[in-house]
Short mmCIF file of C-alpha atoms in Angstrom, two decimals:
data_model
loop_
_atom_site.label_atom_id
_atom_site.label_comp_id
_atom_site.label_asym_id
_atom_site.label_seq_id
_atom_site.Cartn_x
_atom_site.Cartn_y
_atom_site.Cartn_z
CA UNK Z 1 -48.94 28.97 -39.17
CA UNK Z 2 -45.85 28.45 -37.42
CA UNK Z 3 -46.05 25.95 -34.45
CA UNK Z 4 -45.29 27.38 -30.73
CA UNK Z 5 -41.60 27.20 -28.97
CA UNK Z 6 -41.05 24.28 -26.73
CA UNK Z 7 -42.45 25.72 -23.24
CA UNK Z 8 -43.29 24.14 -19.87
CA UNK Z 9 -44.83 25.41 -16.50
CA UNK Z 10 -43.40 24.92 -12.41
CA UNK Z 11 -44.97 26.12 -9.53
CA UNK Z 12 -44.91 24.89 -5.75
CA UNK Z 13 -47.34 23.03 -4.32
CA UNK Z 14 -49.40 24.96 -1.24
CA UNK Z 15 -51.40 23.23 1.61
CA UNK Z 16 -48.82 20.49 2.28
CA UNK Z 17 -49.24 20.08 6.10
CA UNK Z 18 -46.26 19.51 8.35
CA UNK Z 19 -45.54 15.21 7.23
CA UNK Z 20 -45.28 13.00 10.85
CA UNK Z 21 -43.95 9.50 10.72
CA UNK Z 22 -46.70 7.19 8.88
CA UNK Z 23 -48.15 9.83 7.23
CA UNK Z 24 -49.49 8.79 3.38
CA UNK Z 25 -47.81 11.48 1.39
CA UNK Z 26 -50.23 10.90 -1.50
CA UNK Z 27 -53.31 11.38 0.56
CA UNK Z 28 -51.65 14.52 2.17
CA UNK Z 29 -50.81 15.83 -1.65
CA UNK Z 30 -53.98 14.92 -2.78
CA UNK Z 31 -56.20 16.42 0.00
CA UNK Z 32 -54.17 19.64 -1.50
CA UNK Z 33 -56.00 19.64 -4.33
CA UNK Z 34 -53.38 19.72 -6.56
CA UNK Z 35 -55.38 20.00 -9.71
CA UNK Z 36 -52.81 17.18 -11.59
CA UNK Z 37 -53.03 16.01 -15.34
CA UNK Z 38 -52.18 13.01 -17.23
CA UNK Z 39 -48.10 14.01 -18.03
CA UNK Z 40 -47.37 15.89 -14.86
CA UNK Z 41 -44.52 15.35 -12.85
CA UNK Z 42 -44.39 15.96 -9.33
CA UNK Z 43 -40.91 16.33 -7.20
CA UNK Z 44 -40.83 15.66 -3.55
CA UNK Z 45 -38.65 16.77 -1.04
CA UNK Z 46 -36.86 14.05 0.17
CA UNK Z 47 -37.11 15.55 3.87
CA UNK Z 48 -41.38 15.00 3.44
CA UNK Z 49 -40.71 11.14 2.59
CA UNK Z 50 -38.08 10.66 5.41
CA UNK Z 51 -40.68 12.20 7.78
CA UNK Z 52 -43.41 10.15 6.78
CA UNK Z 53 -41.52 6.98 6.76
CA UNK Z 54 -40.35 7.19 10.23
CA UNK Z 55 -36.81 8.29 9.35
CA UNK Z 56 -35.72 10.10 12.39
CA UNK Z 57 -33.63 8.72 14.85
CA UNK Z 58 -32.48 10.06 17.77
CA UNK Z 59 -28.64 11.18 17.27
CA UNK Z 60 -26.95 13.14 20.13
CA UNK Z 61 -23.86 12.65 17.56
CA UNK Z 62 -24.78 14.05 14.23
CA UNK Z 63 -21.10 12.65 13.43
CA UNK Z 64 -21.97 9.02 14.78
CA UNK Z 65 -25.05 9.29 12.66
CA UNK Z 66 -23.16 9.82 9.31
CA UNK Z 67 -20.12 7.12 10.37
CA UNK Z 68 -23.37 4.82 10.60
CA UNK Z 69 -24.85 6.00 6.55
CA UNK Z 70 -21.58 5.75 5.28
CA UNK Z 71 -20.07 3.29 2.77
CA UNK Z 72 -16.81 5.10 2.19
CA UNK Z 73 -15.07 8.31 2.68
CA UNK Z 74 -14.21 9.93 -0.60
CA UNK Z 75 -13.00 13.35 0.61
CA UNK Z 76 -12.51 15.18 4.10
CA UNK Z 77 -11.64 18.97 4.80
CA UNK Z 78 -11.59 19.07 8.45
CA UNK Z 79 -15.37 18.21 9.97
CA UNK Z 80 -16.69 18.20 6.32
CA UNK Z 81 -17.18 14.60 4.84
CA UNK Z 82 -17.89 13.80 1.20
CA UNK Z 83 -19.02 10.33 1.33
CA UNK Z 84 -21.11 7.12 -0.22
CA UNK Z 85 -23.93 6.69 1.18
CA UNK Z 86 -25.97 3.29 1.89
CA UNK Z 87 -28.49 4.58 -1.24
CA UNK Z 88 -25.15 4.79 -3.14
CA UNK Z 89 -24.93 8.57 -3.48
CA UNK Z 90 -21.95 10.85 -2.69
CA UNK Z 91 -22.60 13.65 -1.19
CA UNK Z 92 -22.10 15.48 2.07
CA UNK Z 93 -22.68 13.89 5.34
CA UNK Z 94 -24.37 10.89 3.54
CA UNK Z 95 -27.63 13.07 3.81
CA UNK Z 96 -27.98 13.27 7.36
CA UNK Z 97 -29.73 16.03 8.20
CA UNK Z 98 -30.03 17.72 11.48
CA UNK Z 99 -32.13 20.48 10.41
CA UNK Z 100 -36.03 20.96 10.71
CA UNK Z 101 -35.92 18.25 13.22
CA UNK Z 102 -36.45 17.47 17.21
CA UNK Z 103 -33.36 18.39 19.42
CA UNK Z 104 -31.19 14.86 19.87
CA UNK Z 105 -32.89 13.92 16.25
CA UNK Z 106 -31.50 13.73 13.25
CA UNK Z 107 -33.25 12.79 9.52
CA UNK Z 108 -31.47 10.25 7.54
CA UNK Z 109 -33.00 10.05 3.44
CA UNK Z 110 -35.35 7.32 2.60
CA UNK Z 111 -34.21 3.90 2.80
CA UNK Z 112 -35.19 3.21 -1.28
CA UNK Z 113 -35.94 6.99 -2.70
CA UNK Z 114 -37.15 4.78 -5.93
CA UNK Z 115 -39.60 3.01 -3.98
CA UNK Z 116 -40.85 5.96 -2.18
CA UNK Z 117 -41.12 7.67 -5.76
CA UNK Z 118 -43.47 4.61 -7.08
CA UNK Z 119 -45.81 4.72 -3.91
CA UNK Z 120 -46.68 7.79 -4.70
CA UNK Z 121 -46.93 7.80 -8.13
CA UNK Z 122 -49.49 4.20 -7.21
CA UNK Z 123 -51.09 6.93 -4.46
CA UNK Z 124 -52.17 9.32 -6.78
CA UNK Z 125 -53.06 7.16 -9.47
CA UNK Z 126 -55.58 5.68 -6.59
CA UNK Z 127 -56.45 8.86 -5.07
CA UNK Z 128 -56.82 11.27 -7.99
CA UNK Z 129 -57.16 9.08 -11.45
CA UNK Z 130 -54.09 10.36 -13.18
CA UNK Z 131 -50.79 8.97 -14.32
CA UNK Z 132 -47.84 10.78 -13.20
CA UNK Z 133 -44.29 11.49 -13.15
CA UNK Z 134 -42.60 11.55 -9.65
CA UNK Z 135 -39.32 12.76 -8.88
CA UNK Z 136 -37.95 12.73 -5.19
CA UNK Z 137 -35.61 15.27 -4.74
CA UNK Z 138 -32.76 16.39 -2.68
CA UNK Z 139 -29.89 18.87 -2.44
CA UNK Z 140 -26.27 17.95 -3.44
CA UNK Z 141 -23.19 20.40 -3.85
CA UNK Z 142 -21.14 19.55 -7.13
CA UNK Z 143 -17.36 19.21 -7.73
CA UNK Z 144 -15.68 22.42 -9.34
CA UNK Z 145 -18.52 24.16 -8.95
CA UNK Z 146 -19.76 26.73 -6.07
CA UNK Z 147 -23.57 26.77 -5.10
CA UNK Z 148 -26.12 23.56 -4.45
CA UNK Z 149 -28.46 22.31 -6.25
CA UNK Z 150 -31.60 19.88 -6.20
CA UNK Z 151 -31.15 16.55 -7.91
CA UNK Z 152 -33.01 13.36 -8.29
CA UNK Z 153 -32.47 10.60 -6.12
CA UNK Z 154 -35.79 8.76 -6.22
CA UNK Z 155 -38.05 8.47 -9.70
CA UNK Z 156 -41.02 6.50 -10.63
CA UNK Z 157 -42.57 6.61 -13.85
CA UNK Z 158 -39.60 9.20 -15.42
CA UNK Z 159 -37.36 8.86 -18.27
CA UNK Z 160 -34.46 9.84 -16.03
CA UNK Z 161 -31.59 9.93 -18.84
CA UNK Z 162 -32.55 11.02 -22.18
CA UNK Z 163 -29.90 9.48 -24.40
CA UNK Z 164 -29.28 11.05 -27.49
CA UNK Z 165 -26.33 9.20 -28.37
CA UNK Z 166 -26.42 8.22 -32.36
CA UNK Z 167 -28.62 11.16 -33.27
CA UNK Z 168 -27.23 14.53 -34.82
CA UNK Z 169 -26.87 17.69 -33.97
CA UNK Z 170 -28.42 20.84 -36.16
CA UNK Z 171 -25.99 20.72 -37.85
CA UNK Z 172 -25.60 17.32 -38.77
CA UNK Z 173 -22.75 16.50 -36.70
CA UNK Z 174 -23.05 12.86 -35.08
CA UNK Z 175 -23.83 12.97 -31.25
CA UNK Z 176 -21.61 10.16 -29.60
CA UNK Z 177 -21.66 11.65 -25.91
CA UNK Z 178 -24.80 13.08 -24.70
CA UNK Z 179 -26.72 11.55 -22.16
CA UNK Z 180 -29.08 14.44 -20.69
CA UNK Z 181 -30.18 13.59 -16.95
CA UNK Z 182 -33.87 14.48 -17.45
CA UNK Z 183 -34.82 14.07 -13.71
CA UNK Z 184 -31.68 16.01 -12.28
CA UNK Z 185 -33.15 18.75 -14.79
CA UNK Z 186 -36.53 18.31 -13.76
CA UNK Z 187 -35.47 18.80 -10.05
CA UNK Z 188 -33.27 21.62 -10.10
CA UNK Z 189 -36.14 23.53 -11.86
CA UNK Z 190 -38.71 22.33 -9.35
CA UNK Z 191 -36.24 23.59 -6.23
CA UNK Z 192 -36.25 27.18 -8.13
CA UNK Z 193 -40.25 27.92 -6.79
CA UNK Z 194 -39.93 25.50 -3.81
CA UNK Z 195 -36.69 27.30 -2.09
CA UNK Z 196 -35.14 26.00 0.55
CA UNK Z 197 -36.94 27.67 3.34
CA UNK Z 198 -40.09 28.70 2.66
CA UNK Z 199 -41.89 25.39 3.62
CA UNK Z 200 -43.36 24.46 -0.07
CA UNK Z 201 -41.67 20.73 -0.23
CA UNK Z 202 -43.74 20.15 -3.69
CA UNK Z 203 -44.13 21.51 -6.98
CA UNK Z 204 -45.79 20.54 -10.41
CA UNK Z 205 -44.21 20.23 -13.68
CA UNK Z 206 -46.53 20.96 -16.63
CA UNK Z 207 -46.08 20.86 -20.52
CA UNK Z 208 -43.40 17.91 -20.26
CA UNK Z 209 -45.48 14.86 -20.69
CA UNK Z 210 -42.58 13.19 -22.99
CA UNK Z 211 -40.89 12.69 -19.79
CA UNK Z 212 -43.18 11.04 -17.68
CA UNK Z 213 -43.21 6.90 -18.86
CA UNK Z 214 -44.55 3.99 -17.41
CA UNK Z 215 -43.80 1.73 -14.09
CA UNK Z 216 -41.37 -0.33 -16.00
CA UNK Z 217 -38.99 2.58 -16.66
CA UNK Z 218 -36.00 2.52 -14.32
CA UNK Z 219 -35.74 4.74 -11.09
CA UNK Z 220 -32.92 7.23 -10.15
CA UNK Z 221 -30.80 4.61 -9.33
CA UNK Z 222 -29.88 4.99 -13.37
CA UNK Z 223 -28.08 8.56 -12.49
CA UNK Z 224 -25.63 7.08 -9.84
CA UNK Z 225 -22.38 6.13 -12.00
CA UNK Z 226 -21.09 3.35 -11.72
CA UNK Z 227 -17.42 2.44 -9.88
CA UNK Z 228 -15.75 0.97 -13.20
CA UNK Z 229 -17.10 4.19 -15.24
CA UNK Z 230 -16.20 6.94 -12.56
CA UNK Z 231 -12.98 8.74 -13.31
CA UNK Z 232 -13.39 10.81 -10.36
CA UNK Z 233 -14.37 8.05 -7.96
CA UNK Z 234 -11.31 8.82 -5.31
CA UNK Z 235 -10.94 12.34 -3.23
CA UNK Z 236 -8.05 13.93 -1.64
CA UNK Z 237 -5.99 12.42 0.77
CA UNK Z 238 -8.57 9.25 0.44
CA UNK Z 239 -7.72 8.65 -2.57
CA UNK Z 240 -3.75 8.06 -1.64
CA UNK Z 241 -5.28 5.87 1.31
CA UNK Z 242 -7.13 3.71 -1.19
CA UNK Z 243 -4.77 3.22 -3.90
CA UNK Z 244 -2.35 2.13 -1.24
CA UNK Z 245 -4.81 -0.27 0.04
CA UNK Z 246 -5.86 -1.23 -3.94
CA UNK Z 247 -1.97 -2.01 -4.26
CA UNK Z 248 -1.82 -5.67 -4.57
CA UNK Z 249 0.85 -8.38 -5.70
CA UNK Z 250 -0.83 -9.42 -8.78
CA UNK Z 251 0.33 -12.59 -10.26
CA UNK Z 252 -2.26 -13.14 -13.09
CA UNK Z 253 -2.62 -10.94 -16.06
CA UNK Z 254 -4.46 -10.45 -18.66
CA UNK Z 255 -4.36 -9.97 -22.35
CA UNK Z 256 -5.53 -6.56 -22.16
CA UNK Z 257 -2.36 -3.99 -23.39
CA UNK Z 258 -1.24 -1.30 -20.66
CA UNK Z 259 -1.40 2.01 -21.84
CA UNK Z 260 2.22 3.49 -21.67
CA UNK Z 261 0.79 6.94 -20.56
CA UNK Z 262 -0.01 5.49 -17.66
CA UNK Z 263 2.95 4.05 -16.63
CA UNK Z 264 4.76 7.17 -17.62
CA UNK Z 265 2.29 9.13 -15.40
CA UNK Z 266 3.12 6.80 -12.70
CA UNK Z 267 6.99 7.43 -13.14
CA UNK Z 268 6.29 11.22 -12.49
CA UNK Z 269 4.77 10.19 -9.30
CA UNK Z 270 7.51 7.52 -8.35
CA UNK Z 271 10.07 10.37 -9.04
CA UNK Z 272 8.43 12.66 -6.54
CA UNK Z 273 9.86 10.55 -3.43
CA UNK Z 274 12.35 11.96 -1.10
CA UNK Z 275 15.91 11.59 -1.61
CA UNK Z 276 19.26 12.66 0.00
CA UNK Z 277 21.12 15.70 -0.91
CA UNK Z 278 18.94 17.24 -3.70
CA UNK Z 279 19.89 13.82 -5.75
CA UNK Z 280 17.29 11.43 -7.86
CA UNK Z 281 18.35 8.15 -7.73
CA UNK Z 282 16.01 6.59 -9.56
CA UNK Z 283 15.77 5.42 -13.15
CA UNK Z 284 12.84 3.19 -15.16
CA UNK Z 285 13.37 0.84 -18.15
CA UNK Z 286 10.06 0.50 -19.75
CA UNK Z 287 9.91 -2.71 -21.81
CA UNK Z 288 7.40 -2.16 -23.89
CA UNK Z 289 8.10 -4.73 -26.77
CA UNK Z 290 7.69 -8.20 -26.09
CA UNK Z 291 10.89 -8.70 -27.84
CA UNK Z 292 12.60 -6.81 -25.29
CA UNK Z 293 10.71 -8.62 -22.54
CA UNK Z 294 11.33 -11.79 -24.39
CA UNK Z 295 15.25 -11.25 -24.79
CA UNK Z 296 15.75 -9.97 -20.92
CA UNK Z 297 14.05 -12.84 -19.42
CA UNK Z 298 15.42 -15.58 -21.56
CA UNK Z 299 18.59 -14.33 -20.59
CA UNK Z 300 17.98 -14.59 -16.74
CA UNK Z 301 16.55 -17.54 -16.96
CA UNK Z 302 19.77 -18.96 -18.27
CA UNK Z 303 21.43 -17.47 -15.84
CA UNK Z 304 19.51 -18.21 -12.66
CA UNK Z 305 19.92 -22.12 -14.24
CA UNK Z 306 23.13 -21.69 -13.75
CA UNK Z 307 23.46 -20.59 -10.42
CA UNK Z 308 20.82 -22.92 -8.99
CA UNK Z 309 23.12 -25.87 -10.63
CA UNK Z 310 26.09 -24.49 -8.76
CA UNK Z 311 24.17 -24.58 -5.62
CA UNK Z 312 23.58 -28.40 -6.12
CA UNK Z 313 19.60 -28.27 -6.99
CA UNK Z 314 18.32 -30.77 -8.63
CA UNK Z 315 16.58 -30.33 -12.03
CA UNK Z 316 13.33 -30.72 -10.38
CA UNK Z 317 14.10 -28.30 -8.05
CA UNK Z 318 15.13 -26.20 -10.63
CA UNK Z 319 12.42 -26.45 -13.00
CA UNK Z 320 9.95 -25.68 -9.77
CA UNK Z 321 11.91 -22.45 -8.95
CA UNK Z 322 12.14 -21.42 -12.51
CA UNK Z 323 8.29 -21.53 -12.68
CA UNK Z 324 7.79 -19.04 -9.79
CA UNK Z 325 9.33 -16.28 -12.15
CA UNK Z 326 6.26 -16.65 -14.52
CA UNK Z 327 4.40 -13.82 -13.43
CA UNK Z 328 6.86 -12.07 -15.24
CA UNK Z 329 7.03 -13.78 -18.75
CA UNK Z 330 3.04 -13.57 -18.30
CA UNK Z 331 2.73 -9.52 -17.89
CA UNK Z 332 2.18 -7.62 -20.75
CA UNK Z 333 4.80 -4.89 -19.61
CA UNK Z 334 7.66 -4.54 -17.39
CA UNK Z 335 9.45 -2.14 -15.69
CA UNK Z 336 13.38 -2.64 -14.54
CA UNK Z 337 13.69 0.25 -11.50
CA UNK Z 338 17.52 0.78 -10.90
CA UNK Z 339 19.03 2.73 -8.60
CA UNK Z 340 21.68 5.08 -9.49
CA UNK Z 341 24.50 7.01 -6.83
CA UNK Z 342 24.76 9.77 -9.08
CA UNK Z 343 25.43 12.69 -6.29
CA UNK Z 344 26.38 10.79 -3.44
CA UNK Z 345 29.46 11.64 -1.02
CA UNK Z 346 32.37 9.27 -0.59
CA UNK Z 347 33.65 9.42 2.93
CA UNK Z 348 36.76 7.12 2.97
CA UNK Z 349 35.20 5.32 6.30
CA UNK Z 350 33.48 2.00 5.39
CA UNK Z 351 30.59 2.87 7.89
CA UNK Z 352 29.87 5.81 6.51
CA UNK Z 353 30.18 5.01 3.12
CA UNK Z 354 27.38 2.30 3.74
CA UNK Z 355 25.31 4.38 5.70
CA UNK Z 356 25.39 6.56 2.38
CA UNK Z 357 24.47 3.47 0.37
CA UNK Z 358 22.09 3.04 2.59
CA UNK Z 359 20.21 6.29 2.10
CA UNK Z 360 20.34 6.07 -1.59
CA UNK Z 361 18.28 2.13 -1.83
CA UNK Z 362 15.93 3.94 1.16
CA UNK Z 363 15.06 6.80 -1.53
CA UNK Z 364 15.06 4.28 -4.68
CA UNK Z 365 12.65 1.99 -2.85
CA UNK Z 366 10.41 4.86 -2.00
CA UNK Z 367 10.23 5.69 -5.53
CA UNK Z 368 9.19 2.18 -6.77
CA UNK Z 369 6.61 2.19 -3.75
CA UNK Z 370 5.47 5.19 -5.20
CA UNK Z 371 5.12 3.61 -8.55
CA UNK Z 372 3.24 1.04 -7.49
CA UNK Z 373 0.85 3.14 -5.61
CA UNK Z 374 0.46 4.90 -8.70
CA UNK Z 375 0.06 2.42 -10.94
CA UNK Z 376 -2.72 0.87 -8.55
CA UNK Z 377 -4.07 4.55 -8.95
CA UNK Z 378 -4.21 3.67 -12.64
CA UNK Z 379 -6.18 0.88 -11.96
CA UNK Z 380 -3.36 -1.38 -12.67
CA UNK Z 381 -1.70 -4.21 -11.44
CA UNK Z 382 1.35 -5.24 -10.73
CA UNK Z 383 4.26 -7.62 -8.90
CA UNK Z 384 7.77 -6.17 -7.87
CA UNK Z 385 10.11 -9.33 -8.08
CA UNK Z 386 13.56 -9.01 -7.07
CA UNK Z 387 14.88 -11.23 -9.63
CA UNK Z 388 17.44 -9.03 -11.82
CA UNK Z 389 19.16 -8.30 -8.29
CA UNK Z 390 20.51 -11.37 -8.23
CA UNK Z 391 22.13 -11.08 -12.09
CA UNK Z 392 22.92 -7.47 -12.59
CA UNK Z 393 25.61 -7.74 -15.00
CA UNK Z 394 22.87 -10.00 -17.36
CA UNK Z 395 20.25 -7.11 -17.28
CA UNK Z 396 22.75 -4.11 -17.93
CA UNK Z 397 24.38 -6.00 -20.87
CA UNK Z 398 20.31 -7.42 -22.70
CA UNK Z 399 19.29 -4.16 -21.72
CA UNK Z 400 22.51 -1.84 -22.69
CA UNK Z 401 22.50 0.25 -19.25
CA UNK Z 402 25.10 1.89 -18.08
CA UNK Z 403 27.29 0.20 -15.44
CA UNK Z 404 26.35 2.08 -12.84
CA UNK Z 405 23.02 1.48 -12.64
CA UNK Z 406 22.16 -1.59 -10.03
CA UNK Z 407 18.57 -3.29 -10.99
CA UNK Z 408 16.06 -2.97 -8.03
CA UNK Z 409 14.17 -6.43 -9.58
CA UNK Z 410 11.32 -5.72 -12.09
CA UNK Z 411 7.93 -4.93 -11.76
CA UNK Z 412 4.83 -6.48 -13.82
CA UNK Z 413 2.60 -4.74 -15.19
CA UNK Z 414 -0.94 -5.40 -16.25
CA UNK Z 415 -4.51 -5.05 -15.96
CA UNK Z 416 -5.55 -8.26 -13.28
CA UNK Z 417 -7.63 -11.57 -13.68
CA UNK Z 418 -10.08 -12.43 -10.97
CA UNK Z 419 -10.43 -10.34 -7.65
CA UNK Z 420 -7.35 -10.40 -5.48
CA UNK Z 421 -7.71 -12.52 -1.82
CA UNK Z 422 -8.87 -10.50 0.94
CA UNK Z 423 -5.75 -8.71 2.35
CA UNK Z 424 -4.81 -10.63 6.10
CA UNK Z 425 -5.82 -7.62 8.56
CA UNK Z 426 -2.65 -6.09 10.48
CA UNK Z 427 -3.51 -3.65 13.23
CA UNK Z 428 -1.45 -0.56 13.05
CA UNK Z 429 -0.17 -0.93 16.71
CA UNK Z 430 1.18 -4.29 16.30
CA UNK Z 431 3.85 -2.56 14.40
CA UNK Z 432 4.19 0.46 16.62
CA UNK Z 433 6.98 1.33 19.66
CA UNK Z 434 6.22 4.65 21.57
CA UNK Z 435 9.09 6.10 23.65
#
């Protein structure tokens, strides 16, 4: 006889009274009768376990109320805020609800959603005898994709991820990617009979008993990605705010090789920067071979030798300064930005004819600031040294450029050791002059 399809069962909880600050959800589910099994798994609306732990605070600002939740902005379209949360979730508003609440209130999500699953799940077990799954639940809105959803942000006693990574497929074929988020699942199915307004803030889960696991298994803290593994961690205009502030003067590299693409990618956004008449004055020697690097630098080192010795510095001295240019023998990749006239007008007047100059290093040096911003963007260090201005003709001869190129220094490249000092703070209006 030929065994039965997978199947499982949801339905919404009735009989939930409205939840008031110190309110024991489990006795309030419980007094339900909610007729629960060994293998069930319950999700809770996180606006039930906000209200019964006390949650509410009064807000005339709804606005001041989500500056106060948030961690960090990752994306803004006028009043709308996508943002990190205390509990480490993005999502709108950092969960700050102003709905289904007092006037001058608003309901901010439980403190630990993990530790408000495993009370329950300890309630029940007290209450009722059984060992179940709990999921505490909330609503999110997704990138790329229109509509919300319910997701888990709380879990006690759940496998949240199922990983199937190093099984097969039918087929055979080796699975090396898929990590199924059980308890998101779970969730979304439970919000299908609870709805959003039809007051039913629990349902049941039936026939999925493989989920449900014991008090050791990790909450829905498990879900939240973590910085280093999020590709999509920055937003819109937030995200050109933070790689600006990520841009750092990194002197210490490591070993770890820089992936050309990025660099490359970086180029295309250095190249974007504004420049007079139409022109691009920019151009980027990638020195990719530590031959090349080798060469370039052994050959301005010479050089530099020999100007310090003509400015009377003794060997000491000499030796010190020498050392200063080691963040650059130390990168594993460097850049050599030049700037390049190509398009520029010749007046005949000395004044203008700087001026002109002028406009063109303006537009160069936006482009490297560009790079750099990109390349922090990358997740990339670097250092922009101003060494090869000071031996031009040395770089354009090791590096065969053409002779109207001018060096803008060199930048180095690399992925950094340690965490870079704390940035000294420097108030916008310091800097400021308003006519």
């Amino acid at each position: 006889m030929a065994s039965s399809a997978p199947s499982f069962r949801v339905w919404a909880l009735g009989g939930i009274p409205e939840v008031r600050a110190g309110d024991d959800l489990a006795k309030l589910i419980a007094a339900a009768e909610p007729g629960l099994v060994d293998g069930d798994v319950l999700l809770v609306t996180s606006k039930i376990v906000s209200k019964a732990e006390g949650r509410i605070v009064e807000a005339a600002d709804r606005e001041a109320a989500i500056d106060a939740e948030t961690v960090r902005v990752v994306a803004r379209r006028g009043p709308l805020r996508i943002v990190e949360n205390r509990q480490g979730l993005v999502m709108a508003a950092a969960g700050v609800d102003a709905s289904n609440t007092p006037a001058g209130t608003v309901l901010l999500l439980p403190e630990d959603p993990d530790a408000s699953a495993r009370a329950v799940r300890d309630g029940l077990r007290d209450a009722l005898g059984v060992d179940v799954g709990v999921v505490v639940t909330d609503t999110f809105g997704r990138p790329w994709r229109n509509g919300l959803t319910d997701v888990a942000i709380g879990a006690a006693g759940v496998r949240v991820l199922d990983d199937l990574r190093g099984g097969t497929d039918a087929h055979g074929n080796p699975l090396g990617a898929t990590v199924v988020a059980t308890a998101d699942e779970l969730a979304a199915a439970g919000d299908l009979v609870k709805g959003k307004a039809e007051g039913l803030p629990v349902a049941v889960v039936r026939g999925l008993s493989h989920v449900v696991a014991s008090d050791d298994e990790p909450g829905a803290r498990e879900l939240v990605r973590s910085a280093a593994d999020d590709m999509f961690r920055l937003g819109t205009s937030e995200a050109v705010r933070e790689a600006v502030t990520l841009r750092r003067t990194v002197r210490e590299f490591s070993d770890e090789p820089v992936d050309p693409g990025a660099v490359r990618r970086a180029v295309a956004a250095a190249v974007t920067a504004p420049a007079p008449h139409h022109t691009t004055p920019w151009r980027f020697v990638l020195l990719e071979s530590a031959e090349s690097r080798t060469r370039l630098l052994d050959a301005m080192r010479e050089a530099w030798i020999e100007d310090l010795r003509r400015d009377g510095k003794s060997e000491e001295s000499i030796a010190k300064r020498v050392r200063r240019g080691d963040v650059l023998r130390n990168a594993p990749y460097l850049v050599v930005p030049c700037l390049v006239m190509d398009g520029s007008h010749t007046y005949g007047d000395e004044r203008r004819d700087t001026a002109e100059r002028e406009m063109f290093v303006v537009a160069a040096g936006a482009g490297v600031q560009n790079f750099l911003v990109a390349l922090a963007g990358e997740r990339l260090g670097s250092a922009w040294v101003s060494s090869t201005m000071f031996c031009r003709p040395v770089v354009r001869e090791v590096l065969s450029l053409p002779s109207s190129w001018d060096p803008l220094g060199a930048v180095a490249v690399g992925h950094a050791v340690g965490v870079a000092r704390e940035r000294a703070v420097r108030e916008a209006e310091a800097f400021l002059t308003v006519r």
